[in-house]
PDB file of C-alpha atoms in Angstrom:
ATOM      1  CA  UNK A  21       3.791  20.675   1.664  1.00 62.00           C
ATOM      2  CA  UNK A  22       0.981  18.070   2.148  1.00 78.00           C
ATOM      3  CA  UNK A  23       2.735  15.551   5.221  1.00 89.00           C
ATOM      4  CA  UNK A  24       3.444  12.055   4.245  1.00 95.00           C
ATOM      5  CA  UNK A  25       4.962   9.803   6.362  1.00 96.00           C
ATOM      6  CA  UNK A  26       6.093   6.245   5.164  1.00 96.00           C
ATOM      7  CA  UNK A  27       6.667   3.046   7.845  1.00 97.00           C
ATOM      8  CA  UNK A  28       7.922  -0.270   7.137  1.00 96.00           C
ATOM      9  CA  UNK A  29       8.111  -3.235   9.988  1.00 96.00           C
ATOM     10  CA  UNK A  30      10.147  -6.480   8.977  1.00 96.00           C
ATOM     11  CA  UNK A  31       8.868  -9.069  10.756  1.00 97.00           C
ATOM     12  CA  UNK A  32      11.591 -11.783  10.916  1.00 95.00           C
ATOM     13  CA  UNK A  33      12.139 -12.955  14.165  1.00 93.00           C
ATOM     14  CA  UNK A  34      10.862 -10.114  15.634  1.00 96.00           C
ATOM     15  CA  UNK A  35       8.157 -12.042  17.877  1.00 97.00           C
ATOM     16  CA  UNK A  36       9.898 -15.206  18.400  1.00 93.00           C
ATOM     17  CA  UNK A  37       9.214 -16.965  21.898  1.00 90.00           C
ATOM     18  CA  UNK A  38       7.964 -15.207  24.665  1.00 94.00           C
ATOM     19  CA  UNK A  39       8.140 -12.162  22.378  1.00 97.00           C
ATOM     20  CA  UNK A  40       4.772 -12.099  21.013  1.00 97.00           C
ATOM     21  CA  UNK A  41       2.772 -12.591  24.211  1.00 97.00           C
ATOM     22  CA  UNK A  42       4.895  -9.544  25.510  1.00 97.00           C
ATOM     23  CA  UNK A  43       4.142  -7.124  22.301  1.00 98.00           C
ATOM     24  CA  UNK A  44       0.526  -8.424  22.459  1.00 98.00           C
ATOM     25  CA  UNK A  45       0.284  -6.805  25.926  1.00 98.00           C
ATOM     26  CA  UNK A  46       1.565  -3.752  24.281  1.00 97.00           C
ATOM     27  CA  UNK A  47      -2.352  -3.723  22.618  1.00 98.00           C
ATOM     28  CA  UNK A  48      -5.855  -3.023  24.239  1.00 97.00           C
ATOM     29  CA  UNK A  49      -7.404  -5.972  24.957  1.00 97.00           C
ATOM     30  CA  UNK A  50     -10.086  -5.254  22.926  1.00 95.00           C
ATOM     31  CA  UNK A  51      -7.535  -5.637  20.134  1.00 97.00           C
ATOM     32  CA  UNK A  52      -6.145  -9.235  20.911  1.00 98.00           C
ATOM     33  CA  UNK A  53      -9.367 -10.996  18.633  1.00 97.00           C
ATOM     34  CA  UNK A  54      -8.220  -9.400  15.217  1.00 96.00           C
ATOM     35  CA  UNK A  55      -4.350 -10.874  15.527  1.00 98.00           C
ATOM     36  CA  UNK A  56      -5.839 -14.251  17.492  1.00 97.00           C
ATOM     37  CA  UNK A  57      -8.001 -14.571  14.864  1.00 97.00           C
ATOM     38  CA  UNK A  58      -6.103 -16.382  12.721  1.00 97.00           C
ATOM     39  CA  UNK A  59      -4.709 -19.883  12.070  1.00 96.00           C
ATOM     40  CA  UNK A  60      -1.142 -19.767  11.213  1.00 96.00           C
ATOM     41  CA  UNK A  61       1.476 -17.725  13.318  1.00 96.00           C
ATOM     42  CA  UNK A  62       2.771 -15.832  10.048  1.00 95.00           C
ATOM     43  CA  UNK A  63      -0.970 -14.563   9.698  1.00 97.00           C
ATOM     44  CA  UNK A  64      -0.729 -13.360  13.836  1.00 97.00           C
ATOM     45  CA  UNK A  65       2.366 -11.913  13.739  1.00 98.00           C
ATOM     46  CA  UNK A  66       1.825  -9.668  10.701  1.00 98.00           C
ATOM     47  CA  UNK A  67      -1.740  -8.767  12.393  1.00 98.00           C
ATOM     48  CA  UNK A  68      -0.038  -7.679  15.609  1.00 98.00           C
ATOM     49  CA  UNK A  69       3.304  -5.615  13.416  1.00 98.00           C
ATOM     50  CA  UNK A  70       0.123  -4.125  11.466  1.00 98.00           C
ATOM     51  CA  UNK A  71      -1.308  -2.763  14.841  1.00 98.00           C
ATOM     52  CA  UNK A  72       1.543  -2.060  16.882  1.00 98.00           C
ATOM     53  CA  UNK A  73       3.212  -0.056  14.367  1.00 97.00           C
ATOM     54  CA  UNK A  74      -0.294   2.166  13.628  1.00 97.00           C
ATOM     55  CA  UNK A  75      -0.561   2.832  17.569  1.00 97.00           C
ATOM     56  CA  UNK A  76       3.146   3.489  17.595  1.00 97.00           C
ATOM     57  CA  UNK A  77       3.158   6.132  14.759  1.00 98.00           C
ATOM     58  CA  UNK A  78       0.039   8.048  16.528  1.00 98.00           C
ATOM     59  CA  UNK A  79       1.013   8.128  20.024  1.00 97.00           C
ATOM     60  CA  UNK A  80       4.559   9.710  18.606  1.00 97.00           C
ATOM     61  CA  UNK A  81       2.797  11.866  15.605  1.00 97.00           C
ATOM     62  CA  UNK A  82       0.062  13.327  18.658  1.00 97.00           C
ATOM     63  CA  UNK A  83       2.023  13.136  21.553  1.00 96.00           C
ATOM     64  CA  UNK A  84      -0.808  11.082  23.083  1.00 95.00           C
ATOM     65  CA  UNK A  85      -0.268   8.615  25.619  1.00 96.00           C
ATOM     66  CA  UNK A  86      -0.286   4.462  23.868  1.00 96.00           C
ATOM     67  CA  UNK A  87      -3.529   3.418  25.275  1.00 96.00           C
ATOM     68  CA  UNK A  88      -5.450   6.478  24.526  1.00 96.00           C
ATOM     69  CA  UNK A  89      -5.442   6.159  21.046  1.00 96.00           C
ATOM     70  CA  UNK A  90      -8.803   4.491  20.032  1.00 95.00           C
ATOM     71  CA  UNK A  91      -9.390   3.185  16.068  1.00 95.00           C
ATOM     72  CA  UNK A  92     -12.171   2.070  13.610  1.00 92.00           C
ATOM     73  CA  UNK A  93     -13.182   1.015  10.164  1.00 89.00           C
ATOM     74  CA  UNK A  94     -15.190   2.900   7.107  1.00 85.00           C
ATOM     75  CA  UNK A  95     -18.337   0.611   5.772  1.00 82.00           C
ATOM     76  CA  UNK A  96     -15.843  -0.823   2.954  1.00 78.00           C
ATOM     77  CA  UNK A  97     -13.383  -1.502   5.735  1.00 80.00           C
ATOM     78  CA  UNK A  98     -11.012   1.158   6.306  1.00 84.00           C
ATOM     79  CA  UNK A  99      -9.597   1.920   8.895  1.00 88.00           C
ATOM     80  CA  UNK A 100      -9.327   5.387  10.591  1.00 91.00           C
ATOM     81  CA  UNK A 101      -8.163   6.992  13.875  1.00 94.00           C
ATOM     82  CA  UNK A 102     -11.117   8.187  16.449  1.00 93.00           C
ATOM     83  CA  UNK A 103     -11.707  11.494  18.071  1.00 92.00           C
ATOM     84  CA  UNK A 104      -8.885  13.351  15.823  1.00 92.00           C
ATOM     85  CA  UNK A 105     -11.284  14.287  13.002  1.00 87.00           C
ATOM     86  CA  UNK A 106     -10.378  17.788  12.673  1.00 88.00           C
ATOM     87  CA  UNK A 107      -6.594  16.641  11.928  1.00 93.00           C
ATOM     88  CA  UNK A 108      -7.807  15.115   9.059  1.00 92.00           C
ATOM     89  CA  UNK A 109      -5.300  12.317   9.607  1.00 95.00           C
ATOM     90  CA  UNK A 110      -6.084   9.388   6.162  1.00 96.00           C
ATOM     91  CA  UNK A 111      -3.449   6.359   6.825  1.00 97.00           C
ATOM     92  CA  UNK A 112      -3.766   2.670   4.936  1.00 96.00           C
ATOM     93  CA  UNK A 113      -1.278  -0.212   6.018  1.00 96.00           C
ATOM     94  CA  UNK A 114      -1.209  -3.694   4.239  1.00 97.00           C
ATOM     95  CA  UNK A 115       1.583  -6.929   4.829  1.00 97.00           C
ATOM     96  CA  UNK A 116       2.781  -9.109   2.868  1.00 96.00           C
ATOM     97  CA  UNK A 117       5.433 -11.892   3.457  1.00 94.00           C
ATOM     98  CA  UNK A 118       7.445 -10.865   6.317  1.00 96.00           C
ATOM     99  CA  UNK A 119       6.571  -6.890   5.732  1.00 97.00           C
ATOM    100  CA  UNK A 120       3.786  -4.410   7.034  1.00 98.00           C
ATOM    101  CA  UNK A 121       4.051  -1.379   5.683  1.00 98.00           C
ATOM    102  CA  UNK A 122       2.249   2.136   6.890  1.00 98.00           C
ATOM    103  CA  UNK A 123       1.386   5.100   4.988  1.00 97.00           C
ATOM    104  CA  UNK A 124      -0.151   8.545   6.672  1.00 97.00           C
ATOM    105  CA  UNK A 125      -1.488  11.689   5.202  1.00 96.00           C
ATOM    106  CA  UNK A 126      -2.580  15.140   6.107  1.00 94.00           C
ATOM    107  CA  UNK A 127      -5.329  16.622   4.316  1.00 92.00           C
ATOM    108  CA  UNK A 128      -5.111  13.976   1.573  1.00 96.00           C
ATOM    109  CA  UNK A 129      -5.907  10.150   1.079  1.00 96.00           C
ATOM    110  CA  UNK A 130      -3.989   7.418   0.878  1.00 97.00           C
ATOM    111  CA  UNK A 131      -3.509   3.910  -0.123  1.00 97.00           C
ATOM    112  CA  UNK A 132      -0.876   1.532   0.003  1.00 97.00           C
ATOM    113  CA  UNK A 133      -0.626  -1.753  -1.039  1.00 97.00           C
ATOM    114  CA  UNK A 134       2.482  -4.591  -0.468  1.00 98.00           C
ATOM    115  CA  UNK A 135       2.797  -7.302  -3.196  1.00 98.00           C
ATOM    116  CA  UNK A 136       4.239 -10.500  -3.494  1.00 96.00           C
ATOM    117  CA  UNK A 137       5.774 -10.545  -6.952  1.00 96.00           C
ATOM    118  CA  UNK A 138       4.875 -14.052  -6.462  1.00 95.00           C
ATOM    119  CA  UNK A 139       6.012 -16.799  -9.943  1.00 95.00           C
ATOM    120  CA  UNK A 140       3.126 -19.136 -10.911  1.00 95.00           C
ATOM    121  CA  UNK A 141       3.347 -22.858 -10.583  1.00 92.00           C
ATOM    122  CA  UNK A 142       1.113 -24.499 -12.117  1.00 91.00           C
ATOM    123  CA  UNK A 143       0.798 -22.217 -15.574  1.00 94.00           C
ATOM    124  CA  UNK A 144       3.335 -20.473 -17.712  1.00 96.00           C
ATOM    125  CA  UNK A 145       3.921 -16.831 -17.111  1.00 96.00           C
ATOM    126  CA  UNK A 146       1.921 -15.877 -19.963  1.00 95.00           C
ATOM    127  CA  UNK A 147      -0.608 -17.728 -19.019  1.00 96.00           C
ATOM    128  CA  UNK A 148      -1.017 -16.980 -15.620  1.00 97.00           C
ATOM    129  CA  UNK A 149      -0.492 -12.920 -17.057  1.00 96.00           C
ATOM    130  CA  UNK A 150      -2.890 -13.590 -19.544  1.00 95.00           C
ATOM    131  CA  UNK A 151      -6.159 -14.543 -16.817  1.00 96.00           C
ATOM    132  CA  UNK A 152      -6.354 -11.605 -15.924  1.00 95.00           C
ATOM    133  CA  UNK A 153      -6.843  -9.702 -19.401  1.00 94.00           C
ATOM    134  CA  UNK A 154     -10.624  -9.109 -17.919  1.00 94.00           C
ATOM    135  CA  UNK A 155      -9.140  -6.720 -15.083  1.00 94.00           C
ATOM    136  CA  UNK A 156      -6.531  -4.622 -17.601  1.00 97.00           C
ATOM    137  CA  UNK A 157      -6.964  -2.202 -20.206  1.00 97.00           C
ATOM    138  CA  UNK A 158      -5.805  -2.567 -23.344  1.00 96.00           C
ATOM    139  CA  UNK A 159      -2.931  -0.030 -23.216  1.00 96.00           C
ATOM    140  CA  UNK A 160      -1.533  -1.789 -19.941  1.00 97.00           C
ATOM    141  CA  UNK A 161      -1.785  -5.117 -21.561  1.00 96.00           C
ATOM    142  CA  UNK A 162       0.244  -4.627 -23.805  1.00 96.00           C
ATOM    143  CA  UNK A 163       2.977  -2.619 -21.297  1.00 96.00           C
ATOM    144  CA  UNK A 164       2.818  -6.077 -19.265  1.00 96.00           C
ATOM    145  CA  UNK A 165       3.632  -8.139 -22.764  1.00 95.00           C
ATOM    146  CA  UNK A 166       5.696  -5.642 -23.802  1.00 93.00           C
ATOM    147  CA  UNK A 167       9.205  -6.920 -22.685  1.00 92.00           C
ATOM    148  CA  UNK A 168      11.033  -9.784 -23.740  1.00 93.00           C
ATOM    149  CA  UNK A 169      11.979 -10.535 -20.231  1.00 94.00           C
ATOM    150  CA  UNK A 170       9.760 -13.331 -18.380  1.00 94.00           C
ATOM    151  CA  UNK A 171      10.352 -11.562 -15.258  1.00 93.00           C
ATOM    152  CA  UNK A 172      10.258  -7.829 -16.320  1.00 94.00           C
ATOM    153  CA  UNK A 173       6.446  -8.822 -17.482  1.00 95.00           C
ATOM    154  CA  UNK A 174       5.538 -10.792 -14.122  1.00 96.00           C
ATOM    155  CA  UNK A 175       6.957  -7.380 -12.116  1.00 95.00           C
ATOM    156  CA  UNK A 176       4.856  -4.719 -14.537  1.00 96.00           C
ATOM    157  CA  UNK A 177       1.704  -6.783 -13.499  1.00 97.00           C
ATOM    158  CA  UNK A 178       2.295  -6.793 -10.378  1.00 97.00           C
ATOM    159  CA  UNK A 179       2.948  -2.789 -10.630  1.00 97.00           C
ATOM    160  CA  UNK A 180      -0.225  -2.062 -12.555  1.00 98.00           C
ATOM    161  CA  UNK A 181      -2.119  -4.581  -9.474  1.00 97.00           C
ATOM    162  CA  UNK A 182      -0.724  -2.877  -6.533  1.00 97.00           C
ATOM    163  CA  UNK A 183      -1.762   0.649  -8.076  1.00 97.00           C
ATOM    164  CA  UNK A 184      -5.345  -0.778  -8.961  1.00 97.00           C
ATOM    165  CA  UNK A 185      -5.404  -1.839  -5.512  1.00 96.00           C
ATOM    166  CA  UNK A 186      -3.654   1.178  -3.458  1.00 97.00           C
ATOM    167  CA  UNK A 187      -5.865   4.037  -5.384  1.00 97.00           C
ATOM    168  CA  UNK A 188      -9.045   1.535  -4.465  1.00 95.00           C
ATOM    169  CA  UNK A 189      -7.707   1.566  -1.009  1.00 95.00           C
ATOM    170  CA  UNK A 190      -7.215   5.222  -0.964  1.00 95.00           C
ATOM    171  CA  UNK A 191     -10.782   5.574  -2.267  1.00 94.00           C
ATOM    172  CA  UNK A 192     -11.632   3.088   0.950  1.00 89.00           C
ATOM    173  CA  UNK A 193     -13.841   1.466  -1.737  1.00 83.00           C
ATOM    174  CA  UNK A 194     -12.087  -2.328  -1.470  1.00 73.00           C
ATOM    175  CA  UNK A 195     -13.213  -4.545  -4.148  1.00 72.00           C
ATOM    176  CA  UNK A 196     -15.731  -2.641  -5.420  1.00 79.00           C
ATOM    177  CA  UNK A 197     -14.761  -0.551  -7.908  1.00 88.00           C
ATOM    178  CA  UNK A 198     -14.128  -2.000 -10.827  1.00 92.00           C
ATOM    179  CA  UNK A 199     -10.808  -1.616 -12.387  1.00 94.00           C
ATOM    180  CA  UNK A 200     -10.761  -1.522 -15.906  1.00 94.00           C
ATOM    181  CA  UNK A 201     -11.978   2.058 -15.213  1.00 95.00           C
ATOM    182  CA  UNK A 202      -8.184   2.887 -14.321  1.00 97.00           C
ATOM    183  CA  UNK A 203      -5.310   3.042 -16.462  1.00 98.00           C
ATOM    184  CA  UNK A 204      -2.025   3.477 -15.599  1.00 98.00           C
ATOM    185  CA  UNK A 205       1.282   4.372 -18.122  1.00 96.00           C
ATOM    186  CA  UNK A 206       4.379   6.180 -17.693  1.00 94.00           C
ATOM    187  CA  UNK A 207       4.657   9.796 -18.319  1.00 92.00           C
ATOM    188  CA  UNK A 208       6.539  13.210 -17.205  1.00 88.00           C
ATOM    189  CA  UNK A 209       8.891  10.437 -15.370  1.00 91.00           C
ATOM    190  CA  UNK A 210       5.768   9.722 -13.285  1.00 95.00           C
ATOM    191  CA  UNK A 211       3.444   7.336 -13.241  1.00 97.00           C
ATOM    192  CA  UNK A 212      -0.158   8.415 -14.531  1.00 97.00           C
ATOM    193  CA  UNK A 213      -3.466   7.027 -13.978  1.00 98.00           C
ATOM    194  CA  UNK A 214      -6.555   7.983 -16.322  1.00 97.00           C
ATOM    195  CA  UNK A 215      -9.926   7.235 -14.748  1.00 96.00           C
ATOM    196  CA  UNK A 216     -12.702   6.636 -16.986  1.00 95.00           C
ATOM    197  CA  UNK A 217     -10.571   7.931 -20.212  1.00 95.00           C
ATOM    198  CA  UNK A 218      -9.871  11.285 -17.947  1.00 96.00           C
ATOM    199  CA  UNK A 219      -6.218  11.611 -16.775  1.00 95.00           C
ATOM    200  CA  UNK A 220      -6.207  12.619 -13.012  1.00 95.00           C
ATOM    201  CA  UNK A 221      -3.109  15.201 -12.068  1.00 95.00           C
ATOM    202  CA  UNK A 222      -4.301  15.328  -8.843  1.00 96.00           C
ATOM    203  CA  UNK A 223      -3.184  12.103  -7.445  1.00 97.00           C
ATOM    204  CA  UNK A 224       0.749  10.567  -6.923  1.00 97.00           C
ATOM    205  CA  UNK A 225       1.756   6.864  -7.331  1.00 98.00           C
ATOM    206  CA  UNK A 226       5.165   5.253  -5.774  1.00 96.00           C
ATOM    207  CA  UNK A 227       6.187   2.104  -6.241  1.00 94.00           C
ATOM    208  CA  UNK A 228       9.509   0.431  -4.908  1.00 91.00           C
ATOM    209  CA  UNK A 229      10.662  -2.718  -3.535  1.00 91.00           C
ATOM    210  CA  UNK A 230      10.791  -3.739   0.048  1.00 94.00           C
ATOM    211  CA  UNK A 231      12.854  -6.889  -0.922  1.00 92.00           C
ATOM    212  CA  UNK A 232      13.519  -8.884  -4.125  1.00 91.00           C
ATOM    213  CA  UNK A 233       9.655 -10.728  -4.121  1.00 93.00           C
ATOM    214  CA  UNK A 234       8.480  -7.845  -2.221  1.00 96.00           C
ATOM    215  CA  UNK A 235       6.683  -4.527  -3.790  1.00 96.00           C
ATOM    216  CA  UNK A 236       5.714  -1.360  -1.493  1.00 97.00           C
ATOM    217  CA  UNK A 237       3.097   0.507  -3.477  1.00 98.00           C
ATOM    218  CA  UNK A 238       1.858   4.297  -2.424  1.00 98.00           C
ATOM    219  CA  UNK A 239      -0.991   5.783  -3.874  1.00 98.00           C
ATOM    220  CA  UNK A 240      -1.392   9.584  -2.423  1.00 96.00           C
ATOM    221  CA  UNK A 241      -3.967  12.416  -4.170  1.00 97.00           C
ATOM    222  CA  UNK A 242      -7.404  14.457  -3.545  1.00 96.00           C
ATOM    223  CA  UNK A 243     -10.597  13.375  -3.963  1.00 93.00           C
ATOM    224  CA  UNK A 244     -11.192  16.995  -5.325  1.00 93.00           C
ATOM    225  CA  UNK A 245     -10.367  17.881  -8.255  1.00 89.00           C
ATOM    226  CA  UNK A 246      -9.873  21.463  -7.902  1.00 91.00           C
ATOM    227  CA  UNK A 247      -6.968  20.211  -5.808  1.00 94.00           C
ATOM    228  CA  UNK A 248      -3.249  20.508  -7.382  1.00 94.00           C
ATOM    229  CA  UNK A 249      -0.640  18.215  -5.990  1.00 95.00           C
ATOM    230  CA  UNK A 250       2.089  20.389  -4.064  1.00 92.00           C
ATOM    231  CA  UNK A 251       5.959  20.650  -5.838  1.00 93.00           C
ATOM    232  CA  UNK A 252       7.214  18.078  -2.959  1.00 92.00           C
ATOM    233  CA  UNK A 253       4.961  15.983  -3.449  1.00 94.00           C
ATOM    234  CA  UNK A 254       5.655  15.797  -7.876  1.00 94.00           C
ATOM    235  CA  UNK A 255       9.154  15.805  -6.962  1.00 94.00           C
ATOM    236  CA  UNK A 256       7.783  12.383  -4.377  1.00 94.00           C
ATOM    237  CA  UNK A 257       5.956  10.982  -7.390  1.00 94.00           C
ATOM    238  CA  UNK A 258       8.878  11.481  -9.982  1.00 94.00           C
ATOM    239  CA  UNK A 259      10.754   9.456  -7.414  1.00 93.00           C
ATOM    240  CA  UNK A 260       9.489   6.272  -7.998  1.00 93.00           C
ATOM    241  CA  UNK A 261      10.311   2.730  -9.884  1.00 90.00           C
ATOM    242  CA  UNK A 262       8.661   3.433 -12.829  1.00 92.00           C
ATOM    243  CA  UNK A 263       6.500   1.014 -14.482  1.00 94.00           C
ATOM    244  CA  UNK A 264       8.055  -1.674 -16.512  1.00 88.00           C
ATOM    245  CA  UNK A 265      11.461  -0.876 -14.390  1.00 83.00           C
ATOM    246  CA  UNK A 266      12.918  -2.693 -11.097  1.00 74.00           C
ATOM    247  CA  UNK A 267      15.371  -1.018  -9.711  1.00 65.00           C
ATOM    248  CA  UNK A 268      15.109   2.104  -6.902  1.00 58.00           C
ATOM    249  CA  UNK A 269      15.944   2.874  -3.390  1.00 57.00           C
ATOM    250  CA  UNK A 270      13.665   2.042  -0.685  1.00 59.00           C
ATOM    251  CA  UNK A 271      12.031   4.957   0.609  1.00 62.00           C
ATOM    252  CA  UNK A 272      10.081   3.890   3.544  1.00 63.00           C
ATOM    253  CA  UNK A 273      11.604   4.422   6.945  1.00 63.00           C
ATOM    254  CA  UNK A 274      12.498   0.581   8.837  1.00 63.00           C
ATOM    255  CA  UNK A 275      10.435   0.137  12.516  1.00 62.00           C
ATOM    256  CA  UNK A 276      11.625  -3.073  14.155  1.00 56.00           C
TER     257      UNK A 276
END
């Protein structure tokens, strides 16, 4: 079975005080800019989870000492693990709120993506679901206006964005691809993305929640497509929240 391993790192409280100068030891130095970086605490303390619990999976997953472990980015801005190349290691982490979550692969890329299932304020839900008609096909359109819940239409955007987002960070493309060439539905108890028209078997989409305004997103497949998905990993896919749903068990595995 292709390995995937699935990290989640609540954040509440967990640098309070003197806590966060002692974790940001924990990182090379050359490290401290990208959590200092920012303005507001929330912003530093989800930059330092982000990068403690990257270093932490590695040095356990390689059996290499903390320090050794060296990182970098792709040209679109993902970021991989130095020196391990042959491994062919592919892992993605994003934060939202008070989560970070991390996904790694084996031999296969991945994406995830956490989402704030966030109400709007200053527009009705329609309208607010509505703008962004220019980024969704027609077929998901109408699975977003489909229910005559309020909130089961806000939470199937938010689905549909965190898969355009995951598979684009899988891709390590970012904002540049553009996504009305995706299109996601349920099928076979899965959810399925087309890609240009063409349905792609080859790649696996999870969604769940980390908390009630909190959405985990997974986004696992080959960039071949001679490639076939392993049984485990269907069975992983057929696991999920499906699309226009909100209700599973949260899969990832708590670090704290």
């Amino acid at each position: 079975m292709a390995k995937l391993d699935l990290l989640s790192f609540d954040i509440k409280g967990a640098f309070e005080g003197d806590k966060f100068d002692k974790a940001l030891s924990w990182l090379p130095k050359a490290e401290h800019p990208s959590v200092m970086r920012f303005k507001f605490e929330r912003d530093r303390h989800l930059a330092l989870a982000s990068l403690l619990l990257r270093r932490h999976y590695f040095s356990q997953e390689l059996q290499t000492p903390w320090f050794d472990l060296e990182f970098d980015r792709l040209p679109a801005g993902k970021p991989v693990l130095k020196h391990f190349d042959s491994l062919n290691y592919d892992y993605n982490t994003s934060h939202e709120g008070d989560w970070v979550i991390f996904g790694c692969t084996k031999d296969m890329k991945i994406g995830v993506d956490a989402v704030a299932i966030d109400r709007p304020k200053k527009q009705s839900i329609d309208a607010y679901l509505k703008s962004f008609q220019p980024q969704l096909t027609h077929n998901e359109m109408h699975l977003v206006m489909d229910s005559d819940s309020e909130d089961i239409r806000l939470e199937t955007f938010y689905q549909l964005w965190g898969c355009k987002e995951s598979y684009t960070k899988a891709l390590g493309l970012g904002l540049s691809l553009d996504l009305l060439k995706l299109d996601f539905s349920n099928a076979q108890n899965m959810i399925k993305m087309k890609f240009e028209g063409k349905q792609l078997d080859n790649w696996v989409f999870y969604l769940n929640r980390l908390d009630e305004t909190t959405l985990a997103v997974v986004c696992c497949g080959y960039l071949e497509t001679s490639m076939a998905l392993d049984p485990k990993m269907i069975e992983f896919g057929q696991s999920t929240q499906l699309l226009e749903t909100n209700t599973q068990t949260p899969l990832f595995t708590p670090r704290n």
